[in-house]
Amino acid sequence: MFNSLSAGGLVSRVLLVVAMLITCLSLLSYKYGIEQEYTLLQKDINWPLGWPVGGYPGPQGPYYCGVGADKALGRDIVNSHYKACLYAGINISGINGEVMPGQWEFQVGPCVGIYSGDQLWMARYILERITEIAGVVLSFDPKPIKGDWNGAGAHANYSTKSMRNDGGIDVIKKAIEKLGKRHGEHIAAYGEGNERRLTGYFEDRRPASNMDPYVVTSMIAETTILWKP
């Protein structure tokens, strides 16, 4: 059952895995931190916020964690989202401008188990409402602009109690080996259109920006804890 990723069995599979993992929570204390990247688009034309219509900004480089009106495009939206998440009780950890202008990231976590999915899903909803008010389109497309422009991911940070204890590096290495053996299955479940973003097998930060956090977090835990090679 754990090796099946058919559409018909996916929901049952995820629910079963999550139920099994929650039972182990008190002993394993597995935690996630998710880095959600997204792109702000101009309404009606679906072109990144701050980009000239039909044209392109300067090359990537100065925009990542940048400051200034010509680099941080849409910071008012980003800050409003951050404050709204804090008010709503979301465990939001930070925000930053990304490599491509008009692209941003927020981080959720650390959260225990399935709650990382709950937190991210609500943070996405709040961001949708904020961008709606601002008249800007929110995109979770893994590769919103073709060519040599940065894609968008949702990088998943993960650890168990044994990984955080003394000697945890050995546990981490074993988990990485397991993840490598199921690379194809993980990629297939890590978001639609992800093949347009990833450039090779050795891409470590694999989940796409439009990934389902429940699927991704359950697969990581299943592979590293329950799955036997």
PDB file of N, CA and C in Angstrom, residues 39-56 135-139 144-145:
ATOM      1  N   THR A  39       5.074  34.034  -6.114  1.00  0.00           N
ATOM      2  CA  THR A  39       5.305  35.167  -7.015  1.00  0.00           C
ATOM      3  C   THR A  39       4.074  36.062  -7.038  1.00  0.00           C
ATOM      4  N   LEU A  40       4.298  37.358  -6.977  1.00  0.00           N
ATOM      5  CA  LEU A  40       3.225  38.348  -7.083  1.00  0.00           C
ATOM      6  C   LEU A  40       3.127  38.804  -8.536  1.00  0.00           C
ATOM      7  N   LEU A  41       1.909  38.731  -9.085  1.00  0.00           N
ATOM      8  CA  LEU A  41       1.694  39.063 -10.492  1.00  0.00           C
ATOM      9  C   LEU A  41       0.766  40.263 -10.644  1.00  0.00           C
ATOM     10  N   GLN A  42       1.005  41.049 -11.685  1.00  0.00           N
ATOM     11  CA  GLN A  42       0.121  42.154 -12.008  1.00  0.00           C
ATOM     12  C   GLN A  42      -1.212  41.605 -12.518  1.00  0.00           C
ATOM     13  N   LYS A  43      -2.281  42.161 -12.020  1.00  0.00           N
ATOM     14  CA  LYS A  43      -3.615  41.690 -12.395  1.00  0.00           C
ATOM     15  C   LYS A  43      -3.865  41.892 -13.891  1.00  0.00           C
ATOM     16  N   ASP A  44      -4.590  40.967 -14.485  1.00  0.00           N
ATOM     17  CA  ASP A  44      -5.034  40.978 -15.886  1.00  0.00           C
ATOM     18  C   ASP A  44      -3.945  40.560 -16.874  1.00  0.00           C
ATOM     19  N   ILE A  45      -2.680  40.813 -16.583  1.00  0.00           N
ATOM     20  CA  ILE A  45      -1.643  40.459 -17.554  1.00  0.00           C
ATOM     21  C   ILE A  45      -0.763  39.303 -17.073  1.00  0.00           C
ATOM     22  N   ASN A  46      -0.923  38.894 -15.798  1.00  0.00           N
ATOM     23  CA  ASN A  46      -0.145  37.780 -15.243  1.00  0.00           C
ATOM     24  C   ASN A  46       1.351  37.924 -15.517  1.00  0.00           C
ATOM     25  N   TRP A  47       1.878  39.086 -15.217  1.00  0.00           N
ATOM     26  CA  TRP A  47       3.294  39.400 -15.364  1.00  0.00           C
ATOM     27  C   TRP A  47       3.793  39.861 -13.998  1.00  0.00           C
ATOM     28  N   PRO A  48       4.995  39.481 -13.588  1.00  0.00           N
ATOM     29  CA  PRO A  48       5.440  39.776 -12.227  1.00  0.00           C
ATOM     30  C   PRO A  48       5.305  41.244 -11.825  1.00  0.00           C
ATOM     31  N   LEU A  49       4.956  41.435 -10.585  1.00  0.00           N
ATOM     32  CA  LEU A  49       4.770  42.775 -10.027  1.00  0.00           C
ATOM     33  C   LEU A  49       6.061  43.576 -10.151  1.00  0.00           C
ATOM     34  N   GLY A  50       5.938  44.817 -10.677  1.00  0.00           N
ATOM     35  CA  GLY A  50       7.087  45.701 -10.818  1.00  0.00           C
ATOM     36  C   GLY A  50       7.860  45.543 -12.106  1.00  0.00           C
ATOM     37  N   TRP A  51       7.553  44.494 -12.895  1.00  0.00           N
ATOM     38  CA  TRP A  51       8.230  44.302 -14.181  1.00  0.00           C
ATOM     39  C   TRP A  51       7.580  45.204 -15.234  1.00  0.00           C
ATOM     40  N   PRO A  52       8.339  45.756 -16.162  1.00  0.00           N
ATOM     41  CA  PRO A  52       7.729  46.531 -17.248  1.00  0.00           C
ATOM     42  C   PRO A  52       6.847  45.630 -18.101  1.00  0.00           C
ATOM     43  N   VAL A  53       5.688  46.130 -18.495  1.00  0.00           N
ATOM     44  CA  VAL A  53       4.758  45.331 -19.278  1.00  0.00           C
ATOM     45  C   VAL A  53       5.417  44.912 -20.593  1.00  0.00           C
ATOM     46  N   GLY A  54       5.472  43.596 -20.799  1.00  0.00           N
ATOM     47  CA  GLY A  54       6.077  43.083 -22.018  1.00  0.00           C
ATOM     48  C   GLY A  54       7.592  43.081 -22.011  1.00  0.00           C
ATOM     49  N   GLY A  55       8.187  43.513 -20.892  1.00  0.00           N
ATOM     50  CA  GLY A  55       9.642  43.579 -20.819  1.00  0.00           C
ATOM     51  C   GLY A  55      10.183  42.890 -19.580  1.00  0.00           C
ATOM     52  N   TYR A  56      11.464  43.091 -19.335  1.00  0.00           N
ATOM     53  CA  TYR A  56      12.128  42.420 -18.233  1.00  0.00           C
ATOM     54  C   TYR A  56      12.926  43.414 -17.399  1.00  0.00           C
ATOM     55  N   GLY A 135      -5.218  43.905  -4.924  1.00  0.00           N
ATOM     56  CA  GLY A 135      -5.426  43.859  -6.367  1.00  0.00           C
ATOM     57  C   GLY A 135      -4.278  43.218  -7.119  1.00  0.00           C
ATOM     58  N   VAL A 136      -3.610  42.279  -6.454  1.00  0.00           N
ATOM     59  CA  VAL A 136      -2.464  41.581  -7.039  1.00  0.00           C
ATOM     60  C   VAL A 136      -2.777  40.088  -7.090  1.00  0.00           C
ATOM     61  N   VAL A 137      -2.284  39.410  -8.105  1.00  0.00           N
ATOM     62  CA  VAL A 137      -2.516  37.978  -8.268  1.00  0.00           C
ATOM     63  C   VAL A 137      -1.387  37.202  -7.589  1.00  0.00           C
ATOM     64  N   LEU A 138      -1.752  36.195  -6.804  1.00  0.00           N
ATOM     65  CA  LEU A 138      -0.784  35.333  -6.125  1.00  0.00           C
ATOM     66  C   LEU A 138      -0.572  34.062  -6.934  1.00  0.00           C
ATOM     67  N   SER A 139       0.681  33.724  -7.203  1.00  0.00           N
ATOM     68  CA  SER A 139       0.991  32.516  -7.970  1.00  0.00           C
ATOM     69  C   SER A 139       1.913  31.594  -7.184  1.00  0.00           C
ATOM     70  N   PRO A 144       7.077  30.332 -12.935  1.00  0.00           N
ATOM     71  CA  PRO A 144       6.144  31.296 -13.516  1.00  0.00           C
ATOM     72  C   PRO A 144       6.666  31.993 -14.769  1.00  0.00           C
ATOM     73  N   ILE A 145       7.978  32.150 -14.887  1.00  0.00           N
ATOM     74  CA  ILE A 145       8.565  32.815 -16.043  1.00  0.00           C
ATOM     75  C   ILE A 145       9.594  31.886 -16.687  1.00  0.00           C
TER      76      ILE A 145
END
